[in-house]
Coordinates of C-alpha atoms in Angstrom, one line a residue:
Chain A
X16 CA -8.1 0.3 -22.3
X17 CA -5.9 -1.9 -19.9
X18 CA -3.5 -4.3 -21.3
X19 CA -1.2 -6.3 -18.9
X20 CA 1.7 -8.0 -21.2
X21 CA 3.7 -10.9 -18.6
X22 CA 2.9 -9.3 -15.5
X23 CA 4.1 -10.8 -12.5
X24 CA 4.4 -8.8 -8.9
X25 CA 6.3 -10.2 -6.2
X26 CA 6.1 -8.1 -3.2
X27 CA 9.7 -7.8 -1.2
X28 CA 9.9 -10.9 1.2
X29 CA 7.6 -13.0 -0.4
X30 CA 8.7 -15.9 -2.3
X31 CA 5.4 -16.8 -4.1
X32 CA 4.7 -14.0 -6.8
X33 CA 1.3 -12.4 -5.6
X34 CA 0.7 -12.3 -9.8
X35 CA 2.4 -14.5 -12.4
X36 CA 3.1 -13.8 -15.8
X37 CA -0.3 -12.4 -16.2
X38 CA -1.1 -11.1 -19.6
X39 CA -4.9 -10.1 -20.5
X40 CA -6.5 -7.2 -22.0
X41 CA -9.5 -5.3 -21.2
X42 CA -11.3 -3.4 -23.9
X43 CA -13.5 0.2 -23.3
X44 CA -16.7 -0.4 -22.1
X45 CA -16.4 -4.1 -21.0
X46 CA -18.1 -5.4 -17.3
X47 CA -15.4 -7.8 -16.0
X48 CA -15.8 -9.7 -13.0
X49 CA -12.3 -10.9 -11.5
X50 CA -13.0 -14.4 -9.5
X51 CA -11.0 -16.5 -7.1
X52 CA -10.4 -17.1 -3.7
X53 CA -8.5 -14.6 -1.2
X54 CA -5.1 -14.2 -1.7
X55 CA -5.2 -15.1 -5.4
X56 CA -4.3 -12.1 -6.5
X57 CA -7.2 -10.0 -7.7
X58 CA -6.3 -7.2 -5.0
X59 CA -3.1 -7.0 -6.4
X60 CA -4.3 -6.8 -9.9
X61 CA -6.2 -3.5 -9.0
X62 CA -3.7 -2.2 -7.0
X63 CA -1.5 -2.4 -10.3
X64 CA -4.0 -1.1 -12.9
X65 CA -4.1 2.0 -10.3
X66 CA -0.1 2.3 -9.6
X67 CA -0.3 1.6 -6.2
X68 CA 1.9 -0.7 -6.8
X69 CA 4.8 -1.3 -9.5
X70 CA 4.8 -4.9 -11.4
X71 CA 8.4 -6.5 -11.0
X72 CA 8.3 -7.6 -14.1
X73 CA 6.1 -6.8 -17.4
X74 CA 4.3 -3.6 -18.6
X75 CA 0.8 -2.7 -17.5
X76 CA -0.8 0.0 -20.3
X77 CA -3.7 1.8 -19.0
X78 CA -5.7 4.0 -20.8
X79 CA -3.2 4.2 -23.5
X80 CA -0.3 5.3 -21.0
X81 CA 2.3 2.4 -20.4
X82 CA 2.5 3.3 -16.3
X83 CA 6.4 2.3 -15.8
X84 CA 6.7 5.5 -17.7
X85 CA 4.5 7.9 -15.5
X86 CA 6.4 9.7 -13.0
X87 CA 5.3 9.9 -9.6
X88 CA 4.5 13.7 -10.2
X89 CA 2.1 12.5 -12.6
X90 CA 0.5 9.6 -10.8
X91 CA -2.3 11.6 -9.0
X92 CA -3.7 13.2 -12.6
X93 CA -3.5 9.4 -14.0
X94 CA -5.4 8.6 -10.9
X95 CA -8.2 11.0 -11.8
X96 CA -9.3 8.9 -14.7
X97 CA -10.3 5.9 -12.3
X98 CA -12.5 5.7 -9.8
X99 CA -12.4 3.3 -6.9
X100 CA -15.1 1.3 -4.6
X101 CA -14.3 -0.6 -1.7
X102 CA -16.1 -3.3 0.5
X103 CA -15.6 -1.3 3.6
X104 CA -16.9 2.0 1.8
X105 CA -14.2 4.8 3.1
X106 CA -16.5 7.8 3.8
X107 CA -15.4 10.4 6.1
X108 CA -17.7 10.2 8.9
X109 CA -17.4 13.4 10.1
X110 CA -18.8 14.9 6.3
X111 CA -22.3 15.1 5.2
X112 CA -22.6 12.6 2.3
X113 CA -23.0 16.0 0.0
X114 CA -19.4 16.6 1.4
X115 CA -17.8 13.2 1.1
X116 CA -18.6 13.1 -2.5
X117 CA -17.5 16.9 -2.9
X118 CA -14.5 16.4 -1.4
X119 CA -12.9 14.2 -4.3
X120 CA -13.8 16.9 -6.3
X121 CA -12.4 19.9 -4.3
X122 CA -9.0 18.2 -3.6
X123 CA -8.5 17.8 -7.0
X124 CA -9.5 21.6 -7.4
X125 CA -12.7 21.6 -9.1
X126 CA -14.2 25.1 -8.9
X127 CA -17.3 25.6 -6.3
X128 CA -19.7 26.2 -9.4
X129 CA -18.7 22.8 -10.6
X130 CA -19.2 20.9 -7.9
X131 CA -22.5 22.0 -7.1
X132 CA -23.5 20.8 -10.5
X133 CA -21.8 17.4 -10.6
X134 CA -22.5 16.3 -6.8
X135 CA -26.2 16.3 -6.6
X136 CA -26.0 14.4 -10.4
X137 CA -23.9 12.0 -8.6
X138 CA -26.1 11.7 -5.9
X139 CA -29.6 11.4 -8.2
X140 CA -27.3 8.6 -10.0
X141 CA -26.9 6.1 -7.3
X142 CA -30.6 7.1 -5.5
X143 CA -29.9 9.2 -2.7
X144 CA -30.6 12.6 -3.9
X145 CA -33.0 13.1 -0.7
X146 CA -30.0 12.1 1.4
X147 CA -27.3 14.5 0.9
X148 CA -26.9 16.0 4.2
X149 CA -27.5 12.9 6.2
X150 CA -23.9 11.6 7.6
X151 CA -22.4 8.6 6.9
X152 CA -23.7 6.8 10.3
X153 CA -27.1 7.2 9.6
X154 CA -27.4 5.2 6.7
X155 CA -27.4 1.9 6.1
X156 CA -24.7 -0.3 4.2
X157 CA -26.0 -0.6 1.2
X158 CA -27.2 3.4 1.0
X159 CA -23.5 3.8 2.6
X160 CA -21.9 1.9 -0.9
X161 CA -24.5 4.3 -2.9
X162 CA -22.3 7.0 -1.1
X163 CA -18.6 5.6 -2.1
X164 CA -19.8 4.9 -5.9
X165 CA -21.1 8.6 -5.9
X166 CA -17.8 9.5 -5.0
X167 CA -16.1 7.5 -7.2
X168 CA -18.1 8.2 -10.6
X169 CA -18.5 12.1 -9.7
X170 CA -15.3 12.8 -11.7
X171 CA -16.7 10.8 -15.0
X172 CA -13.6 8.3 -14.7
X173 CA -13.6 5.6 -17.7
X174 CA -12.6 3.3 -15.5
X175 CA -14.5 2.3 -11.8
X176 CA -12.4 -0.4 -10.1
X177 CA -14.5 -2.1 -7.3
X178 CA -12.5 -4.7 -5.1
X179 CA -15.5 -6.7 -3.2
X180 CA -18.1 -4.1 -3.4
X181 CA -21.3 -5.9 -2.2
X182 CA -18.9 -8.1 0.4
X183 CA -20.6 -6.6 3.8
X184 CA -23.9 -6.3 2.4
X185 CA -27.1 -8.7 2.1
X186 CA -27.7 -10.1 -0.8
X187 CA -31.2 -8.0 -1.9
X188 CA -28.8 -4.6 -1.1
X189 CA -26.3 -6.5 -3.2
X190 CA -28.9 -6.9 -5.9
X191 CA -29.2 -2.9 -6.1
X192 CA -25.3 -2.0 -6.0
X193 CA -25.3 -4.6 -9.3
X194 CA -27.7 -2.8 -10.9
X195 CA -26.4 0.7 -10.3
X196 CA -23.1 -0.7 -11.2
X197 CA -24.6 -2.3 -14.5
X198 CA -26.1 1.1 -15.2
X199 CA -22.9 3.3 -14.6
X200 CA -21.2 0.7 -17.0
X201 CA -24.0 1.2 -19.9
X202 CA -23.1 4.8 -19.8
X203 CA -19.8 3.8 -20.9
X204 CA -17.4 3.2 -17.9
X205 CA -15.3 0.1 -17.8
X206 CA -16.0 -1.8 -14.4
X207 CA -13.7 -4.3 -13.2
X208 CA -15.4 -5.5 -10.3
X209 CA -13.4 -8.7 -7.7
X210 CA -15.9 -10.9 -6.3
X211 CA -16.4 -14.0 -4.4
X212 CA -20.2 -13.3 -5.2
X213 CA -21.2 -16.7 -7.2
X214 CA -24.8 -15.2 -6.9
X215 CA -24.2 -12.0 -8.8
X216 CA -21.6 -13.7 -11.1
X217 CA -23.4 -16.3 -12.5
X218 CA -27.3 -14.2 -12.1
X219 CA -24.8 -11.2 -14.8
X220 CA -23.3 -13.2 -17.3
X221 CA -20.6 -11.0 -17.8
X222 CA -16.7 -11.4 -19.0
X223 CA -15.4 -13.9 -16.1
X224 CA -11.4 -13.7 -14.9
X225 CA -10.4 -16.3 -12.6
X226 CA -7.1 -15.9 -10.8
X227 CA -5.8 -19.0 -8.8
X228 CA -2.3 -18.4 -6.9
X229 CA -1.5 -15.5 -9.1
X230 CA -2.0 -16.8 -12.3
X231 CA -4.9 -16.1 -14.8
X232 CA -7.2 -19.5 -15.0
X233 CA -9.8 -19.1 -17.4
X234 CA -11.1 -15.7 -19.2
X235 CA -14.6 -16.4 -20.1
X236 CA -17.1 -14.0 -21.6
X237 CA -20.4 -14.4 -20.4
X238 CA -19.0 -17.1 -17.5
X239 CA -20.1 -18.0 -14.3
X240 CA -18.3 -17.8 -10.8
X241 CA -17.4 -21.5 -11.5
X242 CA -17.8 -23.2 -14.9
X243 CA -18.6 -26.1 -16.9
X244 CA -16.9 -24.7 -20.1
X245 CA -13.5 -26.0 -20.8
X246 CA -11.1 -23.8 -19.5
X247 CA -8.9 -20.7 -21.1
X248 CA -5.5 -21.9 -20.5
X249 CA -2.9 -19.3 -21.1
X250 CA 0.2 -20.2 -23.4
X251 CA 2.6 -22.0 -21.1
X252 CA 0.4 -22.4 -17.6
X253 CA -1.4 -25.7 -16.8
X254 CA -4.1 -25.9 -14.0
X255 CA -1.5 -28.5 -12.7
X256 CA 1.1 -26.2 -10.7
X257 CA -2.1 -24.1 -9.5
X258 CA -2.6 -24.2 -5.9
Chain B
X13 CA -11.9 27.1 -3.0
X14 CA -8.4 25.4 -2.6
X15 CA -7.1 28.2 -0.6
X16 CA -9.7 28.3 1.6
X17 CA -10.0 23.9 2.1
X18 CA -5.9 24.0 3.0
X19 CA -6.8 26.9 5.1
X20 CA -9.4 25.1 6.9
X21 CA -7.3 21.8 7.2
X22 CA -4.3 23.4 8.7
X23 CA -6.6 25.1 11.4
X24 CA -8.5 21.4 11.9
X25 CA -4.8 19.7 12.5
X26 CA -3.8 22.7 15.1
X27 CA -6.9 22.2 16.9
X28 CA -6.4 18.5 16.9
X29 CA -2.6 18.0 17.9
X30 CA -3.1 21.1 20.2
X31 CA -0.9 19.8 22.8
X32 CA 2.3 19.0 20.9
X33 CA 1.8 22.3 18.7
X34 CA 2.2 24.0 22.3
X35 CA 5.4 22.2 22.6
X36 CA 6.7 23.1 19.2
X37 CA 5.8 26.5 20.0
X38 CA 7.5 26.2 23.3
X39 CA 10.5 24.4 22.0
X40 CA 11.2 26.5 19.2
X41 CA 10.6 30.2 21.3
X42 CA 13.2 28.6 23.6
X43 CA 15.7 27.4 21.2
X44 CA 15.4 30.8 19.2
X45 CA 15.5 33.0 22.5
X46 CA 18.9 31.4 23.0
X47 CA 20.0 32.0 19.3
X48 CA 19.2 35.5 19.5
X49 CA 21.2 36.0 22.8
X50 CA 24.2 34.3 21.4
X51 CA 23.9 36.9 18.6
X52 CA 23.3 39.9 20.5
X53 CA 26.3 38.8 22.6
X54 CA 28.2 38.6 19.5
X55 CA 27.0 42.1 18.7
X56 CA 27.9 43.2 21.8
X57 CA 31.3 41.6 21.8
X58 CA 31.9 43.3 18.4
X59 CA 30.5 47.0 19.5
X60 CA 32.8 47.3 22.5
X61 CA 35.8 45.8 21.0
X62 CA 35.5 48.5 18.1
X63 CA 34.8 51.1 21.4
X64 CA 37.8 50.0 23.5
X65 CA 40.4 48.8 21.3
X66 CA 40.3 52.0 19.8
X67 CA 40.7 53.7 23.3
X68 CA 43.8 51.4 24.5
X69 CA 46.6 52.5 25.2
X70 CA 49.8 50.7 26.2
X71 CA 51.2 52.0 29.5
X72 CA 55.1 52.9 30.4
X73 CA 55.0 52.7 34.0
X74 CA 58.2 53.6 35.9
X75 CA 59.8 52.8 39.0
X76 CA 58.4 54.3 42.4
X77 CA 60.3 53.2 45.9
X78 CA 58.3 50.7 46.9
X79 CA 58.9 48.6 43.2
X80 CA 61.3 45.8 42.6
X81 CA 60.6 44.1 39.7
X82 CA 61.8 44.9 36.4
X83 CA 64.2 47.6 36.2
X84 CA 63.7 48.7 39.6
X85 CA 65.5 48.5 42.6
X86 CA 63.8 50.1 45.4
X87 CA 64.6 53.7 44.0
X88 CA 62.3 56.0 42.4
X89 CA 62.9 57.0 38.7
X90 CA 65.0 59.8 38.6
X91 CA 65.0 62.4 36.2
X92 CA 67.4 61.1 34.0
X93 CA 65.8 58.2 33.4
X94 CA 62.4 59.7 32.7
X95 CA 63.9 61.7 30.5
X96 CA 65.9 59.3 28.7
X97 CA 62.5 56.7 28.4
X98 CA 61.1 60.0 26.9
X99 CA 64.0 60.3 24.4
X100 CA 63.3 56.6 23.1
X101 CA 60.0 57.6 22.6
X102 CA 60.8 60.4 20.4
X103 CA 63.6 58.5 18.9
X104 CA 63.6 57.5 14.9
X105 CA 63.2 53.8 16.1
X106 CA 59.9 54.3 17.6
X107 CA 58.5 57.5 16.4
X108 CA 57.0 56.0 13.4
X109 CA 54.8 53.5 15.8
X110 CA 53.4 56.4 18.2
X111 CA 50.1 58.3 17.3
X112 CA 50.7 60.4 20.7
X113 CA 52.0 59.9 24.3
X114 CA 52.1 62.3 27.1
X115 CA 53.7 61.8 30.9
X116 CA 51.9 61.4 34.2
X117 CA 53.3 62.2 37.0
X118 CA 52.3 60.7 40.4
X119 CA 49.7 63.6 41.2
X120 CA 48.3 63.1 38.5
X121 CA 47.4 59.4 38.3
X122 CA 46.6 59.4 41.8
X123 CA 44.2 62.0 41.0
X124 CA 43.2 59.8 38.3
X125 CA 42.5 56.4 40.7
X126 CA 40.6 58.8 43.2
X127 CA 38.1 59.6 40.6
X128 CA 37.9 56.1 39.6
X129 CA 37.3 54.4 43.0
X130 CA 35.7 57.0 44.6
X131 CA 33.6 56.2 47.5
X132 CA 35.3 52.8 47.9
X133 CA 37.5 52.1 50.7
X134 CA 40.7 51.6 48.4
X135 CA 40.8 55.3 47.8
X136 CA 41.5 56.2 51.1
X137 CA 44.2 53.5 51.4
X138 CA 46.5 54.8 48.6
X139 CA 48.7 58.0 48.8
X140 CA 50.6 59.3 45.3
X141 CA 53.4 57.9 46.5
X142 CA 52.3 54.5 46.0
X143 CA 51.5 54.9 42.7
X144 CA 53.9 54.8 39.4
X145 CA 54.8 57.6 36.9
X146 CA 53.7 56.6 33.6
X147 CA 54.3 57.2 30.0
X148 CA 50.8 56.9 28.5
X149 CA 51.2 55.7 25.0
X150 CA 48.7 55.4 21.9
X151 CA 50.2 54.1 19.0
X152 CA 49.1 54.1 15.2
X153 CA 48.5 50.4 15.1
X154 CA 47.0 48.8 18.6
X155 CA 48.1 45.5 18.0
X156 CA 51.9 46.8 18.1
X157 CA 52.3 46.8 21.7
X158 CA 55.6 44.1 21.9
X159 CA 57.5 47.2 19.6
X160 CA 57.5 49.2 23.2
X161 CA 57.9 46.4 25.4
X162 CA 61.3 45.2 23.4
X163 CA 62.5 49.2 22.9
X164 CA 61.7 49.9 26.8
X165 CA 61.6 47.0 29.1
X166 CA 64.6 47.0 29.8
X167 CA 65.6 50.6 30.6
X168 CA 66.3 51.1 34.4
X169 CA 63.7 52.7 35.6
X170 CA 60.9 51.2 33.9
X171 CA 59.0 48.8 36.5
X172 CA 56.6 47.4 33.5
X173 CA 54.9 47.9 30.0
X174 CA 51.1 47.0 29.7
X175 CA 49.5 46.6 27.2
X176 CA 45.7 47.7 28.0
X177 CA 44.7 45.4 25.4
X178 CA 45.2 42.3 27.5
X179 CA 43.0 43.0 30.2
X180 CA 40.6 43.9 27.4
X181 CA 41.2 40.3 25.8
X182 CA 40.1 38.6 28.8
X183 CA 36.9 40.0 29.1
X184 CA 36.0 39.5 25.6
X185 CA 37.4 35.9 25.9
X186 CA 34.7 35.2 28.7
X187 CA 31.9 36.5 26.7
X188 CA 33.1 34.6 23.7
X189 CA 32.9 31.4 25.7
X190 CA 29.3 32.8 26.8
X191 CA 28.1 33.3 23.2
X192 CA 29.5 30.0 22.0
X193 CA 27.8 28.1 25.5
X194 CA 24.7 30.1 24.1
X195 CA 24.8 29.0 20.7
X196 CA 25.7 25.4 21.7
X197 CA 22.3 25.0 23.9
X198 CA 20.8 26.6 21.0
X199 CA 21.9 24.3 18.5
X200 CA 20.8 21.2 20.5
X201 CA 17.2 22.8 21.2
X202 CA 17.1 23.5 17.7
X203 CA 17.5 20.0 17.0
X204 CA 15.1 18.9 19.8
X205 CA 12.8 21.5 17.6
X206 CA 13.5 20.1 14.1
X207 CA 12.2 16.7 15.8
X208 CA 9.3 17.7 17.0
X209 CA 8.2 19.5 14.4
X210 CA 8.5 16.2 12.0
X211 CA 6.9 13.9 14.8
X212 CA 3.8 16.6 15.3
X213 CA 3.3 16.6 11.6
X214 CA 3.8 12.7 11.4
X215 CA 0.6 12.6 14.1
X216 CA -1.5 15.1 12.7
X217 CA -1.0 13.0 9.3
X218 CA -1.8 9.7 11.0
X219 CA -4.8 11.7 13.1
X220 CA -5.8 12.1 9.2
X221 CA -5.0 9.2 7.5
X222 CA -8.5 8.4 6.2
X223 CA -8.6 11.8 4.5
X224 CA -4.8 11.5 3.2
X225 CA -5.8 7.9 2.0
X226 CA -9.1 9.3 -0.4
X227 CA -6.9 11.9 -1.4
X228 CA -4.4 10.0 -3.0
X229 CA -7.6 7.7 -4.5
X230 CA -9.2 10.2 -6.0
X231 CA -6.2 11.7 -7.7
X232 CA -5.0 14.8 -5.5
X233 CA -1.7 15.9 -6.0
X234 CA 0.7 16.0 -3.8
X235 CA 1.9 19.2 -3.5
X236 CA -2.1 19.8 -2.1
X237 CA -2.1 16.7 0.3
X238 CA 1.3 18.1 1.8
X239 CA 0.9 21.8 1.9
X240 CA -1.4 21.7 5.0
X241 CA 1.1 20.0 7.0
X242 CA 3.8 22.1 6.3
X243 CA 2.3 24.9 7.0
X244 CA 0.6 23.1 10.1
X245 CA 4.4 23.2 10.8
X246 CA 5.5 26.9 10.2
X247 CA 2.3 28.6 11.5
X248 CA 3.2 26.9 15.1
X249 CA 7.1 27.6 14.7
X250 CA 6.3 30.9 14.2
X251 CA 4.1 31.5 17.3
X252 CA 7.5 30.3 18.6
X253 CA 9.5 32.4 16.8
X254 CA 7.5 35.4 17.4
X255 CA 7.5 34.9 20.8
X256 CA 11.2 34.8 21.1
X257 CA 11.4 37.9 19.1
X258 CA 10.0 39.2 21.8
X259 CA 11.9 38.2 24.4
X260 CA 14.9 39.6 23.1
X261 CA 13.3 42.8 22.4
X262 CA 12.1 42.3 26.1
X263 CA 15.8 41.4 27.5
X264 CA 17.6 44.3 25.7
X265 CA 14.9 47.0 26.9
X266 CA 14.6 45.9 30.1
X267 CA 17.8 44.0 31.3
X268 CA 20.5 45.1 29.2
X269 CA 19.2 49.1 28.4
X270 CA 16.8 49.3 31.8
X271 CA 19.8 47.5 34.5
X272 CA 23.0 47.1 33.1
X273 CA 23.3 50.5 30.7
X274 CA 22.6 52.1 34.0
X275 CA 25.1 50.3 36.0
X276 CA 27.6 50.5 34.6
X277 CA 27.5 53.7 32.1
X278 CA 30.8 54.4 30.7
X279 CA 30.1 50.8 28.4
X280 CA 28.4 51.3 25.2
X281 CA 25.4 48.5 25.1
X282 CA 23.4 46.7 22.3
X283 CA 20.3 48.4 22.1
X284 CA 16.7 48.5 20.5
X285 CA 17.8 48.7 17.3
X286 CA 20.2 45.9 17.1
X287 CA 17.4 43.8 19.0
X288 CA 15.0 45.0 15.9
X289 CA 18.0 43.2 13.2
X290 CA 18.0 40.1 15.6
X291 CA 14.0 39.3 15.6
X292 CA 13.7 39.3 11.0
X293 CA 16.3 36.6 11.6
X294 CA 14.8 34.5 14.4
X295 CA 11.1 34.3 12.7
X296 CA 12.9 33.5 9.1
X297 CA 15.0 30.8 10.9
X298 CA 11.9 29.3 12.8
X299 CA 9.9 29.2 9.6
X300 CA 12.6 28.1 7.4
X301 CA 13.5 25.1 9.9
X302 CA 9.5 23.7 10.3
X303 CA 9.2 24.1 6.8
X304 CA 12.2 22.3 6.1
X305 CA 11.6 19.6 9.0
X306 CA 7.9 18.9 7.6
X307 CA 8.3 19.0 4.7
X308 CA 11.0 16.1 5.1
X309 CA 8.5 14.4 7.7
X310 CA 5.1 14.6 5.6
X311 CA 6.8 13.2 2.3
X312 CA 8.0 10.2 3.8
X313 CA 5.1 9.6 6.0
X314 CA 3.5 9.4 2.1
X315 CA 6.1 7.8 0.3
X316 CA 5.4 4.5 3.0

């Protein structure tokens, strides 16, 4: 589903490669929570698996297309297959929540017919099928996130990306996005989800990637945020040049 | 759907930058009045250079008693020397260059000036004595004019040859430099134009950047995120471009057919019709250039 083989991305007048010689693979269907402190590299990672950005060196497959071969014609229909959530939401606030989620599907030009069908499913999904013509600012965080995982599921993507999804919200809220997130994932999506969440890491149990100063740590199914099991150590990389 | 979302976006970022889109509108009707002038200039430069050049003729004018230059010393023409200019004329050597030519005599042209400055205070001044016999000569080709002036200058008798032609050349050479100032100004706006249109569509993309940002997310392509802008662009250009259509419609009913066709009505003038060819060209070029300018603007405000 995504394979990274030697991946390392150094962004132009950096020294310190923001990802090094990563090489991991992530099968269809898997929860993975990608760990480690800011600046690690996890951002990057997602920003890769979606072609925002282009590794310096290695090949990142995704979704059986190797993306150093998609040309940037192509890039927004690759796109399509992935959804995204982030921790400061990105809704329009100036569009019902109906519209927000619609609006991923009519810029993509999904027929009117369809999107009346798929929206209020997405909706019902992630509870808010009462809420659809509220706006963004009169609901709280956590129904706000409810909103932006709508939006990014409506499409059926196998893959959701979310990069710190329960950061700005409380931890019971948090509790709720983790379950919806579980339960999108049982249906058969993929989610990669970064954290700094020990709570939700450890309560999961899921596949754990740890990424320290750009290089992958430990790759643990079934982990916590921090562990007592011995360590994955990656042909070639000791802990010892980590930062 | 699709039509009717870029629709509704392009009408969203006109609302919202509604005070540069005046400028480009503004901008761009100036920059295209200006190139339509220069054109219709160049229309009219063209018209009454096919209308007089064709009408030139090169005058022989001969010796009266008041003239001392060229072959003249103070003495009328005589006979003889008329005749023999008229010989030369109608000689084997020159023949061959003349269409037609005919004389006029000092009655004549004086009758001749009186019509043409009547009721100014010259006409009263000059007597028939004052002014020259002529030989008044068209030839076959116009441009042949130094043929007579080597043949006949200098005869006795002849005071001078002109070629109507040169006066002619002057005139045109002013309204050249008019057209060109015209098209100069108009080059310069349209690059004041070209800029403004890429820094309106650079705001109105910023102004939108949340939108522009989920729209990449979620996969749009991005022929669909551009197209609003650029035609964001063109649909303000061409309120510009419109509008300058009009004005030159306006300029050559009103000022050129309205004042100067009847102040001067022996000169043929650009009219209606040519103004209609001009205004097709202004609203392609105004479209064409915001498309062009947007277009180049919008994609690298993306590729960033």
């Amino acid at each position: 589903m995504i394979r990274f083989d030697e991946v390392t991305k150094v962004y132009r007048g950096t020294a310190r490669p923001a990802l090094n010689g990563v090489s991991l693979e992530i099968l269809s269907g898997e929860f993975v929570f990608l760990v480690g402190a800011s600046g690690s590299g996890k951002s990057t990672f997602l920003r890769l698996v979606l072609k925002e950005e282009k590794p310096s060196t290695g090949t990142i497959h995704v979704l059986g297309q190797d993306l150093g071969r998609i040309s940037s014609r192509k890039v927004p229909y690759f796109r399509r297959n992935l959804g995204v959530v982030f921790q400061d939401f990105r809704l329009l606030p100036n569009k019902t929540v109906f519209d927000n989620v619609a609006f991923s599907l009519q810029v993509i030009g999904k027929s009117a017919g369809f999107i009346h069908e798929a929206v209020p499913d997405a909706l019902q999904t992630v509870g808010l099928d009462g809420k659809a013509q509220r706006y963004p600012h009169e609901l709280s965080g956590g129904e706000q996130q409810r909103v932006a995982i709508a939006r990014a599921v409506v499409n059926k993507p196998a893959i959701l990306l979310a990069d710190e999804p329960t950061g700005n919200l409380d931890p019971e809220t948090s509790g709720g996005i983790m379950a919806l997130l579980e339960r999108i994932n049982a249906n058969g999506t993929t989610v990669i989800m970064a954290t700094h969440d020990a709570g939700i890491v450890d309560r999961l149990q899921r596949r754990v990637i740890e990424v320290i100063g750009g290089r992958v740590v430990r790759d643990e199914r079934g982990g916590g945020y921090k562990t007592q099991a011995t360590p994955i150590v990656t042909q070639g990389f000791g802990l010892g040049d980590a930062r | 759907m699709r039509l009717g979302l870029v629709i509704s976006e392009v009408g969203q970022g006109l609302r919202r930058n509604l005070s540069m889109v005046i400028s480009v509108v503004l901008v761009t009707f100036i920059s295209l009045t200006f190139v339509g002038a220069a054109v219709l200039l160049q229309m009219q430069i063209t018209q009454m250079k096919s209308y007089w050049f064709d009408r030139a003729q090169v005058a022989v004018y001969l010796c009266t008693e008041f003239s001392t230059v060229g072959g003249c010393d103070q003495q009328a023409a005589t006979p003889d020397q008329v005749a023999l200019v008229q010989a030369q004329l109608e000689s084997e050597t020159l023949a061959p260059f003349i269409d037609t030519f005919y004389f006029e005599t000092q009655e004549e042209a004086f009758a001749r000036f009186q019509e043409q400055f009547e009721g100014q205070a010259v006409a009263d001044l000059i007597t028939p004595e004052l002014l020259p016999e002529a030989f008044w000569v068209n030839l076959i080709d116009p441009t042949q004019s130094d043929i007579l002036v080597d043949a006949l200058g200098g005869l006795v008798g002849v005071e001078s040859i002109v070629d109507q032609r040169s006066y002619l050349e002057q005139i045109f050479a002013i309204l050249n430099a008019a057209s060109f100032t015209a098209i100069g100004i108009a080059a310069l706006m349209l690059v004041a134009a070209a800029l403004l249109i890429a820094t309106t569509i650079r705001l109105s993309a910023f102004s939108r950047r949340r939108e522009i940002g989920i729209m990449r997310l979620v996969g749009a392509s991005n022929r669909f995120i551009q197209t609003p802008f650029i035609i964001e662009g063109v649909v303000a250009a061409l309120i510009g471009s419109v509008l300058a259509g009009l004005a030159v419609v306006a300029i050559v009913q009103f000022f050129v057919q309205g004042y100067l066709a009847e102040t001067l009505p022996l000169t043929s003038f650009v009219g209606l019709q040519d103004a209609l060819l001009v205004v097709p060209l202004l609203i392609a070029a105004g479209a064409v250039l915001a498309a062009l300018s947007a277009n180049v603007a919008i994609t690298r405000y993306l590729r960033v």
